[in-house]
């Protein structure tokens, strides 16, 4: 078998690994062979996908059926004599929309580049029997790599030698604790998180030393596999954008169809080609909501600003709307629901069980007995247990930039924190109890022991380790009063089992005085009677605010599922504490998930809320299965292992403080405070943004429908069109910007988070709202034509009559704006002045319309004429009538619903 063929190196003994990879387990590869393999296997880097140029991304802004219609209309209009201004305005609107879309578009995905940065490191390799430092990119399968504490693993390695080697794999597997590495072969069906004889590219060595043989480089590594999953995951559009896309295509065909009919009818009536085409362009321009793309972008951008104030940074603009329609949140455990900071929650000492408050490494909290503070002087066993946790410890706890951090093993950091909560100063204790010797932790021994000289001159051994190993070395137990008694191993084992059943990691502690002349420590010295002093049980606990946030999210009709690479027992415990699952509900493991037939997968995933020991590709599979059930899925996470699922999800949510760069770049939204509770706030804001988008769409469509009807009626009756294309463009763009945009600042209505999650198939506009658009359009057309014909009958020029029609459309839209501030309630109920932007926008629009009507430049550009005050009164009465009819309609519907 060639060195390029085998994959499951974790299932081979170390000698077979070396033989298969054709390398020497001590001398490594020869330089010549390494050079040859580098040519064959390629550099140890990740392939980077070529990104679209800025020009292509700008041109993509024109890829919309409605834009095509406008471009064709503008192109032909510019060829018509005397209509250069009309064409220029059409093109200006199209270009403005493209510029806004280009500026606001989320930057191109950089997840692959971020992954590449993780492997741009140097590493120690043995070649030709000599150690040398090389760029990680030069590593090849078969290379012998030496790992030290603090090293970033440069490639996938099969461990062949190790000394107390521990590696933090949380970014890849979600495992809370550093993994102690072994060398023995494992079964071939061992899942990724349990492959303890492997070191994976990109993970971090936290303790010890080791030597491994490179088994995979570049895209062939587990990190590379994630890179491929990220690249293959499609970029999904949002429910609203899909509906807008379908509406655009439908409207384009409608416009083209009616335009052909209008053109044909006009030609049959022997009208001039110029007038015929002008009428056709007028209809096209009238029916297209030119301001909609820009308005949607700006409303979403305002939502981005609001969310940023609530610690949610939106990287991709449409994600704002998606939040409002999310039906399932798939959350990672480590670092998302929890802080990824180990915390001692229970201490057992002197026959008593103490609870510990506070979470994370910040030394704030207390050790309580029956909910009351306890003084260490009152319990000698508790004091000794905490002292053992500090002294039998190689780590350091410190504060940096307001954040408490552990240097070393997270488990040892938790032991330092709980001691500080009880009033012990770890630094002072270590200074007072000088360390003399240490027996480091080894996986075979499963304990660590240290020898210290206490301030009173006594020499004391302290031990911590696995429950079974420590109990086996103890002959006595320390009581609360400081006396010793016979040890009840079965009883103590049951206490430890009960703690472990709650998802806690339990460490046992013991001590023993030795002669003062003894200054060295050997394992044989511990084969005598140690004195059991207690247990410390820890977990990476849920954030208190995450528990309430999960409850609130579920109250909003959103299903919360936990997907983690951690152990099932730990996952289930955290899920129960957060309210994601009920007590006793089993977690589905990655191995069980892999065995489920494809046809049953969707139903099982829908019924399961906790997934444990899950591989990255399985996270992706879960998200895809939920999406196949037409769920809108939000995926949260912080590790590299989360990135493919983050990109596949309808909205990916990454952690900003503890999240990896890969996860942040694959996500649509980044939480700057790493707080699951922020998701609840973001969903609330997202629902508010969606409601404001609906209000804007409801507000803008009657303008287009009404303008289109004005043209169609004129064609049908064979009369002059009552409004010109250039005037329509003025109305559409000016009203959208100056009054429509004010709806983006509308305050959220009460009860948004008590409503059920919106179904992806649910239309933006309900039948009731469609009916409202229809009758507002008809009322607008009736009022406009009555005044248009009246002006002409008074002998006024057609330019003045058209100006009146333009005023009718603008004032009806201004009045209807206040109707749209609530879809169901009277504007007075939401507070007439609660959104000052609507007042300011309406006054600004009226001012601009006066400029449009009376200024000579505008008269020349838009072919308008001044009108008298009585005409304004007539126009205002039409607008008021529309406002009153809409409010009566809302009142009737409220009465019907209440009964």
Coordinates of N, CA and C in Angstrom, one line a residue, residues 713-834:
X713 N -56.2 53.4 -18.3 CA -57.5 54.1 -18.5 C -57.5 55.0 -19.7
X714 N -56.4 55.8 -19.7 CA -56.2 56.8 -20.8 C -56.1 56.1 -22.1
X715 N -55.4 55.0 -22.2 CA -55.2 54.3 -23.4 C -56.6 53.7 -23.8
X716 N -57.3 53.1 -22.8 CA -58.6 52.5 -23.1 C -59.6 53.5 -23.6
X717 N -59.6 54.7 -23.1 CA -60.5 55.7 -23.5 C -60.1 56.6 -24.7
X718 N -58.8 56.4 -25.0 CA -58.3 57.1 -26.2 C -58.0 58.6 -25.9
X719 N -57.7 58.9 -24.7 CA -57.4 60.3 -24.3 C -56.0 60.5 -24.0
X720 N -55.6 61.7 -23.7 CA -54.2 62.0 -23.4 C -53.8 61.4 -22.0
X721 N -52.6 60.9 -21.9 CA -52.2 60.3 -20.6 C -52.1 61.4 -19.6
X722 N -52.6 61.2 -18.4 CA -52.7 62.3 -17.4 C -51.5 62.6 -16.6
X723 N -50.4 61.8 -16.8 CA -49.1 62.0 -16.1 C -48.0 61.5 -17.0
X724 N -46.9 62.2 -17.1 CA -45.8 61.9 -17.9 C -44.8 60.9 -17.2
X725 N -44.0 60.1 -18.0 CA -43.0 59.2 -17.4 C -42.0 59.9 -16.5
X726 N -41.6 61.1 -16.9 CA -40.6 61.8 -16.0 C -41.3 62.3 -14.7
X727 N -42.5 62.6 -14.8 CA -43.3 63.0 -13.6 C -43.5 61.8 -12.7
X728 N -43.7 60.7 -13.3 CA -43.9 59.4 -12.5 C -42.6 59.1 -11.7
X729 N -41.5 59.2 -12.4 CA -40.2 58.9 -11.8 C -40.0 59.9 -10.6
X730 N -40.3 61.1 -10.8 CA -40.2 62.1 -9.7 C -41.0 61.6 -8.5
X731 N -42.3 61.3 -8.8 CA -43.2 60.9 -7.7 C -42.6 59.7 -7.0
X732 N -42.3 58.7 -7.8 CA -41.8 57.4 -7.2 C -40.6 57.5 -6.3
X733 N -39.6 58.2 -6.8 CA -38.3 58.3 -6.1 C -38.4 59.3 -5.0
X734 N -39.1 60.4 -5.2 CA -39.1 61.4 -4.1 C -39.9 61.0 -2.9
X735 N -41.1 60.4 -3.2 CA -41.9 59.9 -2.1 C -41.3 58.7 -1.4
X736 N -40.6 57.8 -2.2 CA -40.0 56.7 -1.5 C -38.9 57.1 -0.6
X737 N -38.1 58.1 -1.0 CA -37.0 58.6 -0.1 C -37.4 59.4 1.0
X738 N -38.3 60.4 0.8 CA -38.6 61.4 1.8 C -39.8 61.1 2.7
X739 N -40.7 60.2 2.2 CA -41.8 59.8 3.2 C -41.8 58.3 3.4
X740 N -41.5 57.5 2.4 CA -41.5 56.1 2.6 C -40.4 55.6 3.6
X741 N -39.2 56.3 3.5 CA -38.1 55.9 4.4 C -38.4 56.1 5.8
X742 N -39.4 57.0 6.1 CA -39.7 57.3 7.5 C -40.3 56.1 8.2
X743 N -40.9 55.1 7.4 CA -41.4 53.9 8.0 C -40.3 53.0 8.6
X744 N -39.1 53.2 8.1 CA -38.0 52.4 8.6 C -37.7 52.7 10.1
X745 N -38.1 53.9 10.5 CA -37.9 54.3 11.9 C -39.1 54.1 12.8
X746 N -40.1 53.4 12.3 CA -41.2 53.1 13.1 C -40.9 52.2 14.3
X747 N -41.4 52.6 15.4 CA -41.1 51.8 16.6 C -41.8 50.4 16.5
X748 N -41.2 49.4 17.2 CA -41.8 48.1 17.2 C -43.1 48.1 17.9
X749 N -44.1 47.4 17.3 CA -45.4 47.3 18.0 C -45.3 46.3 19.1
X750 N -46.2 46.4 20.0 CA -46.2 45.4 21.2 C -46.6 44.0 20.7
X751 N -46.0 43.0 21.4 CA -46.4 41.6 21.2 C -45.7 40.9 20.1
X752 N -44.6 41.6 19.5 CA -43.9 40.9 18.4 C -43.3 39.6 18.8
X753 N -42.8 39.5 20.0 CA -42.1 38.3 20.4 C -43.1 37.2 21.0
X754 N -44.4 37.6 21.0 CA -45.4 36.6 21.5 C -46.1 36.0 20.3
X755 N -45.8 36.5 19.1 CA -46.4 36.0 17.9 C -45.6 34.7 17.5
X756 N -46.3 33.7 16.8 CA -45.6 32.5 16.3 C -44.7 32.9 15.2
X757 N -43.7 32.0 15.1 CA -42.7 32.3 14.0 C -43.4 32.3 12.6
X758 N -43.0 33.2 11.8 CA -43.6 33.3 10.5 C -43.1 32.2 9.6
X759 N -44.1 31.5 8.9 CA -43.7 30.4 8.0 C -43.0 31.0 6.7
X760 N -42.0 30.3 6.2 CA -41.3 30.8 5.0 C -42.3 31.0 3.8
X761 N -43.3 30.2 3.7 CA -44.3 30.3 2.6 C -45.3 31.4 2.8
X762 N -45.3 32.0 4.0 CA -46.4 33.0 4.2 C -46.1 34.2 3.4
X763 N -47.1 34.7 2.7 CA -46.8 35.9 1.8 C -46.6 37.1 2.6
X764 N -45.8 38.1 2.0 CA -45.6 39.3 2.6 C -46.9 40.1 2.9
X765 N -47.7 40.0 1.9 CA -49.0 40.7 1.9 C -50.1 39.7 2.0
X766 N -50.9 39.8 3.1 CA -52.1 38.9 3.2 C -53.2 39.4 2.3
X767 N -54.2 38.6 2.0 CA -55.3 39.0 1.2 C -56.0 40.3 1.6
X768 N -56.1 40.5 2.9 CA -56.6 41.8 3.4 C -55.8 43.0 2.9
X769 N -54.5 42.8 3.0 CA -53.6 43.9 2.6 C -53.6 44.1 1.1
X770 N -53.7 43.0 0.3 CA -53.8 43.1 -1.2 C -55.1 43.9 -1.5
X771 N -56.1 43.6 -0.8 CA -57.4 44.3 -1.1 C -57.3 45.8 -0.8
X772 N -56.5 46.1 0.3 CA -56.3 47.5 0.7 C -55.5 48.2 -0.4
X773 N -54.5 47.6 -0.9 CA -53.7 48.2 -2.0 C -54.6 48.4 -3.2
X774 N -55.5 47.5 -3.5 CA -56.4 47.6 -4.7 C -57.4 48.8 -4.5
X775 N -58.0 48.9 -3.4 CA -59.0 50.0 -3.3 C -58.4 51.4 -3.1
X776 N -57.2 51.4 -2.5 CA -56.5 52.7 -2.4 C -56.1 53.2 -3.8
X777 N -55.6 52.2 -4.6 CA -55.2 52.5 -6.0 C -56.4 53.0 -6.8
X778 N -57.6 52.4 -6.7 CA -58.8 52.8 -7.4 C -59.3 54.1 -6.9
X779 N -59.3 54.4 -5.6 CA -59.7 55.7 -5.1 C -58.8 56.8 -5.6
X780 N -57.5 56.5 -5.7 CA -56.5 57.5 -6.2 C -56.8 57.8 -7.6
X781 N -57.0 56.8 -8.4 CA -57.3 57.0 -9.9 C -58.6 57.8 -10.1
X782 N -59.6 57.4 -9.3 CA -60.9 58.1 -9.4 C -60.7 59.6 -9.1
X783 N -60.1 59.9 -8.0 CA -59.9 61.2 -7.6 C -59.1 62.0 -8.6
X784 N -58.0 61.3 -9.1 CA -57.1 62.0 -10.0 C -57.8 62.3 -11.3
X785 N -58.6 61.4 -11.9 CA -59.3 61.6 -13.1 C -60.4 62.6 -13.0
X786 N -61.1 62.6 -11.9 CA -62.1 63.7 -11.7 C -61.5 65.0 -11.8
X787 N -60.4 65.2 -11.1 CA -59.7 66.6 -11.1 C -59.1 66.8 -12.4
X788 N -58.5 65.8 -13.1 CA -57.9 66.0 -14.4 C -58.9 66.5 -15.4
X789 N -60.0 65.8 -15.5 CA -61.1 66.2 -16.4 C -61.7 67.6 -16.1
X790 N -61.8 67.8 -14.8 CA -62.3 69.1 -14.3 C -61.4 70.3 -14.8
X791 N -60.1 70.1 -14.6 CA -59.2 71.1 -15.0 C -59.2 71.4 -16.5
X792 N -59.3 70.3 -17.3 CA -59.4 70.5 -18.7 C -60.7 71.2 -19.1
X793 N -61.8 70.8 -18.5 CA -63.1 71.4 -18.8 C -63.1 72.9 -18.4
X794 N -62.2 73.3 -17.5 CA -62.1 74.7 -17.1 C -61.3 75.5 -18.1
X795 N -60.8 74.7 -19.1 CA -60.0 75.4 -20.2 C -58.5 75.6 -19.8
X796 N -58.1 74.9 -18.8 CA -56.7 75.0 -18.4 C -55.8 74.2 -19.3
X797 N -54.5 74.5 -19.4 CA -53.6 73.7 -20.3 C -53.4 72.3 -19.7
X798 N -53.1 71.3 -20.6 CA -52.9 70.0 -20.1 C -51.8 69.8 -19.1
X799 N -50.7 70.7 -19.3 CA -49.6 70.7 -18.3 C -50.1 70.9 -16.9
X800 N -51.0 71.9 -16.7 CA -51.5 72.2 -15.4 C -52.4 71.0 -14.9
X801 N -53.2 70.4 -15.8 CA -54.0 69.3 -15.3 C -53.1 68.1 -14.9
X802 N -52.0 67.9 -15.6 CA -51.1 66.8 -15.2 C -50.4 67.1 -13.9
X803 N -50.1 68.4 -13.7 CA -49.6 68.8 -12.4 C -50.5 68.5 -11.2
X804 N -51.8 68.7 -11.5 CA -52.8 68.4 -10.4 C -52.8 66.9 -10.2
X805 N -52.7 66.1 -11.2 CA -52.7 64.6 -11.0 C -51.5 64.2 -10.2
X806 N -50.4 64.8 -10.5 CA -49.1 64.5 -9.8 C -49.3 64.8 -8.3
X807 N -50.0 66.0 -8.1 CA -50.2 66.4 -6.7 C -51.2 65.4 -6.0
X808 N -52.2 64.9 -6.7 CA -53.1 64.0 -6.1 C -52.4 62.7 -5.6
X809 N -51.5 62.2 -6.5 CA -50.7 61.0 -6.2 C -49.9 61.2 -5.0
X810 N -49.2 62.3 -4.9 CA -48.2 62.6 -3.8 C -49.0 62.8 -2.5
X811 N -50.1 63.5 -2.5 CA -50.8 63.8 -1.3 C -51.6 62.5 -0.8
X812 N -52.1 61.7 -1.7 CA -52.7 60.5 -1.3 C -51.6 59.6 -0.6
X813 N -50.5 59.5 -1.2 CA -49.4 58.7 -0.6 C -49.0 59.2 0.7
X814 N -49.0 60.6 0.9 CA -48.6 61.2 2.2 C -49.6 60.8 3.2
X815 N -50.9 60.9 2.9 CA -52.0 60.5 3.8 C -52.0 59.0 4.2
X816 N -51.7 58.2 3.1 CA -51.7 56.8 3.3 C -50.5 56.3 4.1
X817 N -49.4 57.2 4.1 CA -48.3 56.9 5.0 C -48.7 56.7 6.4
X818 N -49.6 57.6 6.9 CA -50.0 57.5 8.3 C -50.9 56.3 8.6
X819 N -51.7 55.9 7.5 CA -52.5 54.7 7.6 C -51.5 53.5 7.8
X820 N -50.4 53.5 7.2 CA -49.5 52.3 7.2 C -48.6 52.3 8.4
X821 N -48.6 53.2 9.3 CA -47.8 53.2 10.5 C -48.2 52.0 11.3
X822 N -49.4 51.5 11.2 CA -49.9 50.3 11.8 C -50.8 49.6 10.8
X823 N -50.5 48.3 10.6 CA -51.3 47.5 9.7 C -52.7 47.3 10.1
X824 N -53.0 47.3 11.5 CA -54.3 47.0 12.0 C -54.9 48.1 12.9
X825 N -54.0 48.9 13.5 CA -54.5 49.8 14.5 C -54.6 51.3 13.9
X826 N -55.4 52.1 14.6 CA -55.5 53.5 14.2 C -54.1 54.2 14.6
X827 N -53.7 55.2 13.8 CA -52.4 55.8 14.0 C -52.3 56.4 15.4
X828 N -53.5 56.9 15.9 CA -53.4 57.5 17.2 C -53.1 56.5 18.3
X829 N -53.4 55.2 18.1 CA -53.0 54.2 19.1 C -51.5 53.9 19.1
X830 N -50.8 54.1 18.0 CA -49.4 53.9 18.1 C -48.6 55.2 18.5
X831 N -49.4 56.3 18.6 CA -48.7 57.5 19.0 C -48.4 58.4 17.8
X832 N -49.2 59.4 17.5 CA -49.1 60.2 16.3 C -47.7 60.8 16.2
X833 N -47.1 61.2 17.3 CA -45.7 61.8 17.3 C -44.6 60.8 17.8
X834 N -45.0 59.5 17.9 CA -44.0 58.5 18.3 C -42.9 58.3 17.3

